[in-house]
mmCIF file of C-alpha atoms and ligand atoms in Angstrom:
data_model
loop_
_atom_site.group_PDB
_atom_site.id
_atom_site.type_symbol
_atom_site.label_atom_id
_atom_site.label_comp_id
_atom_site.label_asym_id
_atom_site.label_seq_id
_atom_site.Cartn_x
_atom_site.Cartn_y
_atom_site.Cartn_z
ATOM 1 C CA MET K 133 27.151 -2.762 -37.570
ATOM 2 C CA ALA K 134 29.657 -1.334 -35.084
ATOM 3 C CA GLN K 135 27.981 -0.421 -31.835
ATOM 4 C CA MET K 136 27.214 3.269 -31.688
ATOM 5 C CA GLU K 137 28.880 4.855 -28.695
ATOM 6 C CA THR K 138 27.621 8.097 -27.215
ATOM 7 C CA ARG K 139 30.205 10.274 -25.514
ATOM 8 C CA PHE K 140 28.642 11.967 -22.549
ATOM 9 C CA ARG K 141 29.939 15.407 -21.595
ATOM 10 C CA VAL K 142 28.953 16.369 -18.063
ATOM 11 C CA LEU K 143 28.314 19.985 -16.990
ATOM 12 C CA ARG K 144 28.022 20.483 -13.243
ATOM 13 C CA LEU K 145 25.942 23.190 -11.602
ATOM 14 C CA ASP K 146 25.591 23.978 -7.949
ATOM 15 C CA GLU K 147 21.973 25.099 -8.105
ATOM 16 C CA VAL K 148 19.480 25.502 -10.932
ATOM 17 C CA ASP K 149 15.711 25.783 -11.252
ATOM 18 C CA SER K 150 15.458 22.516 -13.155
ATOM 19 C CA THR K 151 18.131 20.586 -15.035
ATOM 20 C CA ASN K 152 15.491 19.781 -17.672
ATOM 21 C CA LEU K 153 14.707 23.447 -18.265
ATOM 22 C CA TYR K 154 18.417 24.295 -18.410
ATOM 23 C CA THR K 155 19.160 21.435 -20.795
ATOM 24 C CA ARG K 156 16.241 22.360 -23.057
ATOM 25 C CA GLY K 157 17.856 25.796 -23.348
ATOM 26 C CA LEU K 158 21.142 24.154 -24.349
ATOM 27 C CA ALA K 159 19.252 22.014 -26.878
ATOM 28 C CA GLU K 160 17.750 25.102 -28.510
ATOM 29 C CA ASP K 161 21.236 26.666 -28.587
ATOM 30 C CA GLY K 162 22.588 23.676 -30.532
ATOM 31 C CA ALA K 163 24.456 21.727 -27.813
ATOM 32 C CA PRO K 164 25.430 18.244 -28.955
ATOM 33 C CA ASP K 165 23.974 14.803 -28.327
ATOM 34 C CA GLY K 166 25.264 13.395 -25.041
ATOM 35 C CA THR K 167 25.405 16.697 -23.117
ATOM 36 C CA VAL K 168 24.590 15.980 -19.471
ATOM 37 C CA VAL K 169 23.679 18.600 -16.872
ATOM 38 C CA VAL K 170 23.917 17.667 -13.183
ATOM 39 C CA ALA K 171 22.888 19.955 -10.344
ATOM 40 C CA ARG K 172 23.487 19.574 -6.626
ATOM 41 C CA LYS K 173 20.099 21.221 -5.909
ATOM 42 C CA GLN K 174 17.059 22.228 -7.908
ATOM 43 C CA THR K 175 14.864 25.102 -6.790
ATOM 44 C CA SER K 176 12.006 24.077 -9.070
ATOM 45 C CA GLY K 177 12.426 20.390 -9.956
ATOM 46 C CA LYS K 178 9.739 19.267 -12.393
ATOM 47 C CA GLY K 179 7.674 16.108 -12.564
ATOM 48 C CA ARG K 180 5.308 15.188 -15.374
ATOM 49 C CA LEU K 181 2.109 17.143 -16.039
ATOM 50 C CA GLY K 182 3.289 20.196 -14.135
ATOM 51 C CA ARG K 183 3.924 18.303 -10.901
ATOM 52 C CA GLN K 184 6.860 19.073 -8.636
ATOM 53 C CA TRP K 185 9.913 16.939 -8.024
ATOM 54 C CA HIS K 186 11.259 17.396 -4.512
ATOM 55 C CA SER K 187 14.977 18.062 -5.038
ATOM 56 C CA SER K 188 15.733 21.318 -3.235
ATOM 57 C CA GLY K 189 18.509 19.657 -1.216
ATOM 58 C CA ASP K 190 21.729 17.822 -1.930
ATOM 59 C CA PHE K 191 20.291 14.364 -1.167
ATOM 60 C CA GLY K 192 19.976 12.980 -4.669
ATOM 61 C CA LEU K 193 21.353 12.761 -8.148
ATOM 62 C CA TRP K 194 19.480 15.269 -10.295
ATOM 63 C CA PHE K 195 20.471 15.359 -13.941
ATOM 64 C CA SER K 196 19.295 15.629 -17.544
ATOM 65 C CA ILE K 197 20.675 14.121 -20.736
ATOM 66 C CA LEU K 198 20.382 15.950 -24.055
ATOM 67 C CA LEU K 199 19.897 13.576 -26.967
ATOM 68 C CA ARG K 200 19.608 14.047 -30.693
ATOM 69 C CA PRO K 201 18.285 10.647 -31.732
ATOM 70 C CA VAL K 202 18.312 9.684 -35.377
ATOM 71 C CA PHE K 203 15.767 6.891 -35.192
ATOM 72 C CA ASP K 204 12.061 6.918 -36.051
ATOM 73 C CA PRO K 205 10.260 9.346 -33.672
ATOM 74 C CA LYS K 206 7.615 6.684 -33.114
ATOM 75 C CA PHE K 207 10.139 5.135 -30.707
ATOM 76 C CA ALA K 208 10.660 8.387 -28.769
ATOM 77 C CA GLY K 209 8.735 6.939 -25.816
ATOM 78 C CA MET K 210 11.448 4.290 -25.511
ATOM 79 C CA LEU K 211 13.990 6.897 -24.400
ATOM 80 C CA GLY K 212 12.270 7.257 -21.035
ATOM 81 C CA ILE K 213 11.696 3.509 -20.831
ATOM 82 C CA GLY K 214 15.382 2.881 -21.646
ATOM 83 C CA ALA K 215 16.360 5.384 -18.959
ATOM 84 C CA GLY K 216 14.204 3.495 -16.446
ATOM 85 C CA VAL K 217 15.922 0.238 -17.384
ATOM 86 C CA ALA K 218 19.324 1.926 -17.049
ATOM 87 C CA VAL K 219 18.567 3.279 -13.580
ATOM 88 C CA ALA K 220 17.100 -0.014 -12.361
ATOM 89 C CA GLN K 221 20.144 -1.952 -13.603
ATOM 90 C CA ALA K 222 22.589 0.563 -12.103
ATOM 91 C CA ILE K 223 20.813 0.304 -8.746
ATOM 92 C CA ARG K 224 20.758 -3.485 -8.909
ATOM 93 C CA SER K 225 24.474 -3.687 -9.583
ATOM 94 C CA LEU K 226 25.684 -0.915 -7.244
ATOM 95 C CA VAL K 227 23.232 -1.250 -4.372
ATOM 96 C CA GLY K 228 22.050 -4.832 -4.703
ATOM 97 C CA ALA K 229 18.413 -3.758 -4.249
ATOM 98 C CA GLU K 230 15.637 -5.227 -6.355
ATOM 99 C CA ALA K 231 14.682 -2.109 -8.312
ATOM 100 C CA VAL K 232 11.644 -2.558 -10.562
ATOM 101 C CA LEU K 233 9.728 -0.384 -13.033
ATOM 102 C CA LYS K 234 6.185 0.927 -12.987
ATOM 103 C CA TRP K 235 4.948 2.195 -16.348
ATOM 104 C CA PRO K 236 5.992 4.471 -17.834
ATOM 105 C CA ASN K 237 9.314 4.762 -16.088
ATOM 106 C CA ASP K 238 9.138 5.133 -12.317
ATOM 107 C CA VAL K 239 11.793 3.121 -10.521
ATOM 108 C CA LEU K 240 10.540 1.564 -7.298
ATOM 109 C CA ILE K 241 12.169 -0.354 -4.478
ATOM 110 C CA ASP K 242 9.821 -2.226 -2.150
ATOM 111 C CA GLY K 243 6.885 -0.409 -3.760
ATOM 112 C CA ARG K 244 8.297 3.060 -3.086
ATOM 113 C CA LYS K 245 9.579 5.530 -5.616
ATOM 114 C CA VAL K 246 13.347 5.986 -5.636
ATOM 115 C CA CYS K 247 13.596 7.597 -9.072
ATOM 116 C CA GLY K 248 11.390 9.623 -11.397
ATOM 117 C CA ILE K 249 12.054 10.328 -15.060
ATOM 118 C CA LEU K 250 10.811 13.222 -17.172
ATOM 119 C CA ALA K 251 11.362 12.863 -20.924
ATOM 120 C CA GLU K 252 10.612 15.818 -23.150
ATOM 121 C CA GLY K 253 11.363 16.514 -26.789
ATOM 122 C CA ARG K 254 10.789 18.424 -29.973
ATOM 123 C CA THR K 255 9.908 16.728 -33.231
ATOM 124 C CA VAL K 256 10.285 18.547 -36.527
ATOM 125 C CA GLY K 257 8.657 16.730 -39.436
ATOM 126 C CA ARG K 258 9.718 13.084 -39.201
ATOM 127 C CA GLN K 259 12.766 13.833 -37.070
ATOM 128 C CA LEU K 260 13.201 14.144 -33.342
ATOM 129 C CA GLU K 261 15.193 17.358 -33.189
ATOM 130 C CA TRP K 262 16.132 16.826 -29.561
ATOM 131 C CA ALA K 263 15.038 14.979 -26.468
ATOM 132 C CA VAL K 264 15.865 15.738 -22.859
ATOM 133 C CA VAL K 265 15.667 12.874 -20.403
ATOM 134 C CA GLY K 266 15.658 14.134 -16.826
ATOM 135 C CA ILE K 267 16.424 11.678 -14.058
ATOM 136 C CA GLY K 268 16.045 12.205 -10.321
ATOM 137 C CA ILE K 269 17.331 9.526 -7.942
ATOM 138 C CA ASN K 270 16.981 9.860 -4.166
ATOM 139 C CA VAL K 271 20.371 8.766 -2.835
ATOM 140 C CA THR K 272 20.010 9.569 0.851
ATOM 141 C CA HIS K 273 17.125 10.827 2.953
ATOM 142 C CA PRO K 274 16.665 14.589 2.835
ATOM 143 C CA GLU K 275 17.629 16.372 6.028
ATOM 144 C CA GLY K 276 14.567 16.230 8.246
ATOM 145 C CA GLY K 277 13.013 13.494 6.085
ATOM 146 C CA PHE K 278 10.748 13.640 3.065
ATOM 147 C CA PRO K 279 7.852 16.116 3.235
ATOM 148 C CA PRO K 280 4.672 14.602 4.704
ATOM 149 C CA GLU K 281 3.023 14.168 1.292
ATOM 150 C CA LEU K 282 5.866 11.846 0.234
ATOM 151 C CA GLU K 283 5.883 9.731 3.405
ATOM 152 C CA GLY K 284 5.127 6.142 2.439
ATOM 153 C CA ILE K 285 5.610 7.026 -1.234
ATOM 154 C CA ALA K 286 9.291 7.937 -1.587
ATOM 155 C CA THR K 287 12.434 6.060 -0.650
ATOM 156 C CA ALA K 288 16.188 6.597 -0.982
ATOM 157 C CA LEU K 289 19.017 4.237 -1.953
ATOM 158 C CA SER K 290 20.627 4.566 1.490
ATOM 159 C CA GLN K 291 17.703 2.613 2.921
ATOM 160 C CA HIS K 292 18.363 -0.372 0.699
ATOM 161 C CA CYS K 293 22.142 -0.518 0.383
ATOM 162 C CA ALA K 294 23.433 -3.963 1.210
ATOM 163 C CA CYS K 295 27.038 -2.955 0.491
ATOM 164 C CA ASP K 296 28.539 -1.167 3.517
ATOM 165 C CA GLY K 297 25.815 -1.591 6.040
ATOM 166 C CA GLU K 298 22.783 0.398 7.064
ATOM 167 C CA GLY K 299 22.568 3.969 5.885
ATOM 168 C CA SER K 300 25.339 3.871 3.286
ATOM 169 C CA ALA K 301 24.733 4.825 -0.303
ATOM 170 C CA PRO K 302 26.738 4.734 -3.511
ATOM 171 C CA ASP K 303 28.874 7.716 -4.388
ATOM 172 C CA LYS K 304 26.856 10.007 -6.674
ATOM 173 C CA ASP K 305 29.579 10.196 -9.336
ATOM 174 C CA VAL K 306 29.857 6.414 -9.444
ATOM 175 C CA LEU K 307 26.072 6.193 -9.733
ATOM 176 C CA LEU K 308 26.033 8.770 -12.539
ATOM 177 C CA ASP K 309 28.749 6.890 -14.475
ATOM 178 C CA SER K 310 26.868 3.647 -14.068
ATOM 179 C CA VAL K 311 23.503 5.081 -15.189
ATOM 180 C CA LEU K 312 25.121 6.799 -18.194
ATOM 181 C CA SER K 313 26.903 3.653 -19.257
ATOM 182 C CA GLU K 314 23.722 1.545 -18.896
ATOM 183 C CA PHE K 315 21.710 4.207 -20.718
ATOM 184 C CA GLY K 316 24.308 4.526 -23.493
ATOM 185 C CA ALA K 317 23.915 0.811 -24.220
ATOM 186 C CA ARG K 318 20.094 1.109 -24.546
ATOM 187 C CA TYR K 319 20.386 4.299 -26.619
ATOM 188 C CA ALA K 320 22.672 2.420 -29.005
ATOM 189 C CA MET K 321 20.171 -0.475 -29.164
ATOM 190 C CA LEU K 322 17.398 1.946 -30.145
ATOM 191 C CA HIS K 323 19.579 3.217 -33.003
ATOM 192 C CA GLU K 324 20.316 -0.301 -34.158
ATOM 193 C CA GLY K 325 16.686 -1.384 -34.519
ATOM 194 C CA GLY K 326 16.697 -2.976 -31.068
ATOM 195 C CA ALA K 327 13.577 -1.354 -29.566
ATOM 196 C CA ARG K 328 12.265 -4.882 -28.974
ATOM 197 C CA ARG K 329 15.277 -5.740 -26.810
ATOM 198 C CA VAL K 330 14.855 -2.628 -24.703
ATOM 199 C CA ARG K 331 11.135 -3.370 -24.440
ATOM 200 C CA ASP K 332 11.895 -6.949 -23.322
ATOM 201 C CA GLU K 333 14.257 -5.745 -20.609
ATOM 202 C CA ALA K 334 11.729 -3.189 -19.412
ATOM 203 C CA ALA K 335 8.892 -5.731 -19.435
ATOM 204 C CA GLY K 336 11.090 -8.051 -17.345
ATOM 205 C CA LEU K 337 11.474 -5.265 -14.783
ATOM 206 C CA MET K 338 7.702 -4.618 -14.879
ATOM 207 C CA GLU K 339 6.753 -8.181 -13.979
ATOM 208 C CA SER K 340 5.086 -7.102 -10.761
ATOM 209 C CA PHE K 341 3.071 -4.503 -12.705
ATOM 210 C CA LEU K 342 2.036 -6.171 -15.968
ATOM 211 C CA GLY K 343 -1.020 -8.350 -15.495
ATOM 212 C CA ARG K 344 -2.233 -6.296 -12.512
ATOM 213 C CA ARG K 345 -5.421 -4.332 -12.166
ATOM 214 C CA VAL K 346 -4.699 -0.637 -12.597
ATOM 215 C CA THR K 347 -6.405 2.719 -12.397
ATOM 216 C CA ILE K 348 -5.490 5.017 -15.265
ATOM 217 C CA ARG K 349 -5.893 8.779 -15.052
ATOM 218 C CA GLY K 350 -5.464 10.759 -18.231
ATOM 219 C CA GLU K 351 -7.086 13.438 -20.305
ATOM 220 C CA PHE K 352 -9.784 10.844 -21.071
ATOM 221 C CA GLY K 353 -10.729 10.675 -17.374
ATOM 222 C CA VAL K 354 -10.316 7.777 -14.958
ATOM 223 C CA LEU K 355 -10.411 4.205 -16.235
ATOM 224 C CA GLU K 356 -10.230 0.859 -14.480
ATOM 225 C CA ALA K 357 -8.374 -1.778 -16.453
ATOM 226 C CA ARG K 358 -5.855 -4.603 -16.467
ATOM 227 C CA ALA K 359 -2.302 -3.819 -17.624
ATOM 228 C CA LEU K 360 -1.672 -6.317 -20.424
ATOM 229 C CA ASP K 361 1.603 -5.514 -22.105
ATOM 230 C CA LEU K 362 4.337 -3.024 -22.828
ATOM 231 C CA LEU K 363 4.545 -2.397 -26.574
ATOM 232 C CA GLU K 364 7.679 -1.774 -28.619
ATOM 233 C CA ASP K 365 7.022 1.963 -28.882
ATOM 234 C CA GLY K 366 6.738 2.314 -25.090
ATOM 235 C CA THR K 367 2.947 2.511 -24.935
ATOM 236 C CA LEU K 368 0.977 0.433 -22.457
ATOM 237 C CA LEU K 369 -1.679 -1.973 -23.684
ATOM 238 C CA VAL K 370 -4.582 -2.361 -21.264
ATOM 239 C CA ARG K 371 -7.910 -4.184 -21.247
ATOM 240 C CA LEU K 372 -10.697 -1.980 -19.982
ATOM 241 C CA ASP K 373 -13.310 -3.445 -17.708
ATOM 242 C CA GLY K 374 -15.761 -3.236 -20.608
ATOM 243 C CA GLY K 375 -13.580 -5.757 -22.481
ATOM 244 C CA GLU K 376 -12.018 -3.539 -25.150
ATOM 245 C CA THR K 377 -8.249 -2.998 -25.363
ATOM 246 C CA MET K 378 -6.647 0.425 -25.426
ATOM 247 C CA ARG K 379 -3.107 1.746 -25.963
ATOM 248 C CA ILE K 380 -2.075 4.305 -23.381
ATOM 249 C CA THR K 381 0.608 6.805 -24.361
ATOM 250 C CA ALA K 382 0.487 9.403 -21.593
ATOM 251 C CA ALA K 383 -1.288 8.936 -18.286
ATOM 252 C CA ASP K 384 -0.828 8.164 -14.646
ATOM 253 C CA VAL K 385 -1.227 4.566 -13.788
ATOM 254 C CA SER K 386 -1.602 3.331 -10.260
ATOM 255 C CA ILE K 387 -1.680 -0.294 -9.273
ATOM 256 C CA GLY K 388 -5.000 -1.494 -7.915
ATOM 257 C CA THR K 389 -8.413 0.073 -8.066
ATOM 258 C CA CYS K 390 -9.045 3.504 -6.551
ATOM 259 C CA ALA K 391 -7.975 2.441 -3.007
ATOM 260 C CA ARG K 392 -4.368 3.483 -2.352
ATOM 261 C CA GLY K 393 -1.575 1.615 -0.674
ATOM 262 C CA PRO K 394 2.249 1.894 -0.606
ATOM 263 C CA GLY K 395 3.495 2.102 -4.198
ATOM 264 C CA GLU K 396 -0.035 2.471 -5.441
ATOM 265 C CA ASN K 397 -0.056 6.214 -5.777
ATOM 266 C CA ASN K 398 0.108 8.553 -8.707
ATOM 267 C CA ALA K 399 3.814 9.085 -8.328
HETATM 268 C C1 BT5 J 1114 8.392 12.210 -12.249
HETATM 269 O O1 BT5 J 1114 7.204 12.877 -12.451
HETATM 270 O O2 BT5 J 1114 8.546 11.262 -11.544
HETATM 271 C C2 BT5 J 1114 9.566 12.850 -12.986
HETATM 272 C C3 BT5 J 1114 10.598 13.388 -12.050
HETATM 273 C C4 BT5 J 1114 11.837 13.851 -12.804
HETATM 274 C C5 BT5 J 1114 12.790 14.545 -11.904
HETATM 275 C C6 BT5 J 1114 14.076 14.874 -12.619
HETATM 276 S S1 BT5 J 1114 15.282 15.527 -11.543
HETATM 277 C C7 BT5 J 1114 16.259 16.020 -12.846
HETATM 278 C C8 BT5 J 1114 15.323 16.549 -13.911
HETATM 279 N N1 BT5 J 1114 15.054 17.955 -13.726
HETATM 280 C C9 BT5 J 1114 13.768 18.177 -13.437
HETATM 281 O O3 BT5 J 1114 13.247 19.300 -13.207
HETATM 282 N N2 BT5 J 1114 13.089 17.006 -13.417
HETATM 283 C C10 BT5 J 1114 13.962 15.894 -13.748
HETATM 284 P P1 BT5 J 1114 5.796 12.302 -12.009
HETATM 285 O O4 BT5 J 1114 5.611 10.926 -12.551
HETATM 286 O O5 BT5 J 1114 4.845 13.358 -12.388
HETATM 287 O O6 BT5 J 1114 5.902 12.180 -10.451
HETATM 288 C C11 BT5 J 1114 5.844 13.322 -9.639
HETATM 289 C C12 BT5 J 1114 5.372 12.848 -8.282
HETATM 290 O O7 BT5 J 1114 6.425 12.115 -7.635
HETATM 291 C C13 BT5 J 1114 5.055 13.989 -7.329
HETATM 292 O O8 BT5 J 1114 3.733 14.441 -7.530
HETATM 293 C C14 BT5 J 1114 5.230 13.316 -5.979
HETATM 294 O O9 BT5 J 1114 4.109 12.513 -5.647
HETATM 295 C C15 BT5 J 1114 6.378 12.347 -6.234
HETATM 296 N N3 BT5 J 1114 7.686 12.914 -5.847
HETATM 297 C C16 BT5 J 1114 8.105 14.199 -5.876
HETATM 298 N N4 BT5 J 1114 9.374 14.307 -5.475
HETATM 299 C C17 BT5 J 1114 9.793 13.044 -5.179
HETATM 300 C C18 BT5 J 1114 11.009 12.489 -4.728
HETATM 301 N N5 BT5 J 1114 12.108 13.230 -4.500
HETATM 302 N N6 BT5 J 1114 11.047 11.148 -4.555
HETATM 303 C C19 BT5 J 1114 9.983 10.361 -4.783
HETATM 304 N N7 BT5 J 1114 8.797 10.828 -5.214
HETATM 305 C C20 BT5 J 1114 8.706 12.162 -5.416
#
């Protein structure tokens, strides 16, 4: 089968509440697959579960991709996972830093979060009508530094760039092109029955996470477990301390037991 190629069409905004909210509006208005919305600043950047994403300044790449996937909605969770793989690979090739993934799709460098991903969607019957994958990558440090609650948790690419010396960072447009091209390849794989390949890539980037003891916080409460495996639909297989296994679809997972350390937060 010829490889499916998504053409991305990029809309640029100076300031918006949230590129995800804006793109969801475009989705409801019928905008096509591959529409990308980038904003220089967000006044109300969103994380998962109603959390905030700090992006009120021009220090990062804040964007959302509108998708109209035509594969089985049971693989919808792989869109966010595929986006995590795309960001990690783009960072590895442009910055030379060892970006890794923490389930479901946080991108970390040296245990600190450099990118967060928020995937949302609407399913009608057996069809995913649309999905919006929002990606926030800290490119440089915000003026005056990260707010105190993100100290020790967040990092920016400029801190890890081996290319032009200390403090440099890739150009945001180059980074966007690279992430979109990496993501387009995984999106095509998902349409060609290749969820396993995307899963394998993601699991490779989660090596420092899979096998570890984790604390899981979800609507079921707080559980202590061992992260066993990433499954082909993007869910996380864990073994609870009681011995039984459980598939986690939506939760916060932090590495280690309740004690916190760098990279072991809820972010
Ligand atoms: C996420 O949520 O990590 C998803 C973030 C998605 C942001 C993008 S930006 C473009 C698009 N438009 C939006 O409105 N959102 C998307 P979650 O896993 O819930 O993590 C949120 C947590 O990350 C917060 O509670 C903080 O602890 C931490 N955090 C907030 N801002 C951060 C930043 N700039 N860098 C690193 N960590 C941050």
